[in-house]
XYZ file of C-alpha atoms in Angstrom:
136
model
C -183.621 -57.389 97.832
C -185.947 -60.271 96.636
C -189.199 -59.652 94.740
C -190.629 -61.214 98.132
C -189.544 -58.956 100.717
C -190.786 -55.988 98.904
C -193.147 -54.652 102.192
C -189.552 -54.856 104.618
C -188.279 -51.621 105.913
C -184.185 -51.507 105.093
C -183.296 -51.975 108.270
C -185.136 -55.828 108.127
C -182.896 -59.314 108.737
C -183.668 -60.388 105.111
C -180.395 -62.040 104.479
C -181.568 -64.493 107.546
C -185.707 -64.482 107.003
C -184.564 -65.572 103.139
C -182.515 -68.813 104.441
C -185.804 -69.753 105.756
C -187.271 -71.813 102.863
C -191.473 -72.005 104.233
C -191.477 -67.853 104.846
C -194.163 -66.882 102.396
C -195.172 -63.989 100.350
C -195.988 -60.882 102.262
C -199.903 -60.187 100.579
C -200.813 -57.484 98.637
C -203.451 -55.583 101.332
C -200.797 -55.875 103.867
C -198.384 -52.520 103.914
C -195.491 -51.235 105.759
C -195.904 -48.214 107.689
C -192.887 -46.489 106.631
C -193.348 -43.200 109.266
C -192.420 -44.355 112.633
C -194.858 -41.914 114.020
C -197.755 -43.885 112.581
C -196.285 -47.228 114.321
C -197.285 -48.222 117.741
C -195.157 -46.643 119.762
C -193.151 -49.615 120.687
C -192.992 -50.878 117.177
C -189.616 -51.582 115.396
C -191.456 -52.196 111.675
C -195.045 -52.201 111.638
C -197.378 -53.114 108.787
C -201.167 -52.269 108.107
C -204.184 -54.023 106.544
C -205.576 -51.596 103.817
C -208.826 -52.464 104.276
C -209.354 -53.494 108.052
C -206.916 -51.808 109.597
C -205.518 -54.183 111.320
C -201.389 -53.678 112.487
C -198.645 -56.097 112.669
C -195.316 -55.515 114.079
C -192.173 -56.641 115.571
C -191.828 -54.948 118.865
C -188.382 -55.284 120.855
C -189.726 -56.315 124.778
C -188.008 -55.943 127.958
C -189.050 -58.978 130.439
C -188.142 -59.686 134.127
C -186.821 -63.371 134.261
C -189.047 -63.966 137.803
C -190.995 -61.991 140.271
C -191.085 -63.601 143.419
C -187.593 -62.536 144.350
C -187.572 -58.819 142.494
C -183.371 -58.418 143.774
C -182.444 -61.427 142.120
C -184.428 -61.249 138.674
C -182.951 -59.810 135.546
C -184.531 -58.561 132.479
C -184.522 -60.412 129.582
C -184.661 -58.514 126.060
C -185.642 -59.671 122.616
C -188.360 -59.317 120.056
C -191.687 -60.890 119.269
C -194.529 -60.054 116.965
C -197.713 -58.103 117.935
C -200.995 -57.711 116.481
C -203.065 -54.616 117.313
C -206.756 -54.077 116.847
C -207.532 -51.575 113.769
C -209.312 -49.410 116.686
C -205.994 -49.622 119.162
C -208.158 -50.811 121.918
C -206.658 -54.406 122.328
C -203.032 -56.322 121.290
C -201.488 -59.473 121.830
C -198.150 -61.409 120.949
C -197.687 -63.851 118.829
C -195.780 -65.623 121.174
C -195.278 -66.052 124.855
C -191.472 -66.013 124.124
C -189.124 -63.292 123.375
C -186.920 -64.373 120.472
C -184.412 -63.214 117.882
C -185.422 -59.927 115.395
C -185.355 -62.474 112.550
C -187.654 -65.196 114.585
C -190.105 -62.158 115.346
C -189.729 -60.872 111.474
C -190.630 -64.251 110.223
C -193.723 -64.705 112.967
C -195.076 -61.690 111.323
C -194.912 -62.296 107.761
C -196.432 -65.805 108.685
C -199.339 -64.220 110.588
C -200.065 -61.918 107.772
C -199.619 -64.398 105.055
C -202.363 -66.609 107.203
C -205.137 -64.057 107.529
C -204.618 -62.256 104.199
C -207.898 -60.544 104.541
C -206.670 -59.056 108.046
C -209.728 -60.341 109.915
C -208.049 -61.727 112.955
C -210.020 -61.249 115.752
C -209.033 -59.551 118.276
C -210.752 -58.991 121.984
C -210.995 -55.795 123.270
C -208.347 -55.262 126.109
C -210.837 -55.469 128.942
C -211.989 -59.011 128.024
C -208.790 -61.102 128.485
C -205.484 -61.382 130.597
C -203.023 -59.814 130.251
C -199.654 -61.495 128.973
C -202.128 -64.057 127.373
C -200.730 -64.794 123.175
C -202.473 -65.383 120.089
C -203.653 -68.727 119.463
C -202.984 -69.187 115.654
């Protein structure tokens, strides 16, 4: 496993996220949270900042394709990356899209490797809509 991939549980697409020349570094504060019981609990790898607090994760989704006609949708599944605040009262995606395990893998790393000092901020779950993603 490269030097670079260091903070990726075993079970992580690095043979894909590694043909993807721009993925950066994973930094140092960031950490994988190796017990699943410590994830959120829809988390498939999870990783927190040491010093904030603040979680990352890829988290596999379930989403119905349309709701005006309920008997006609069907759900769509695939991943995306999450960021929680450190004090679990608020999340959002990273993106409005559910994608591949190694698009959501590669999301991550980029979020963490662009707010290094996990200071993201976050609004508290009451203060925005639901379904809404990060803007980064």
């Amino acid at each position: 496993m490269a030097t670079a991939y260091r903070h990726l549980p075993a079970k992580a697409p690095v043979d894909r996220i590694e043909q993807h020349d721009d993925v950066p570094q994973i930094p140092g504060p960031w950490e994988l949270i190796e017990d699943p019981s410590d994830r959120p609990f829809d988390a498939r790898a999870a990783w927190a900042h040491r010093e904030t607090g603040q979680i990352v994760a890829v988290v596999k989704n379930v989403r119905p394709t349309q709701m005006h006609t309920p008997e006609t949708s069907r759900d769509d599944t695939g991943y995306n990356a999450r960021v929680y605040r450190p004090d679990t009262t608020g999340e959002r995606d990273l993106s409005s899209e559910l994608g591949s395990k190694d698009a959501a893998w590669v999301s991550a790393i980029r979020f963490m490797a662009k707010y290094p000092a996990g200071d993201y901020e976050i609004p508290e779950l009451d203060t925005w809509d639901y379904g809404t993603t990060v803007e980064w």
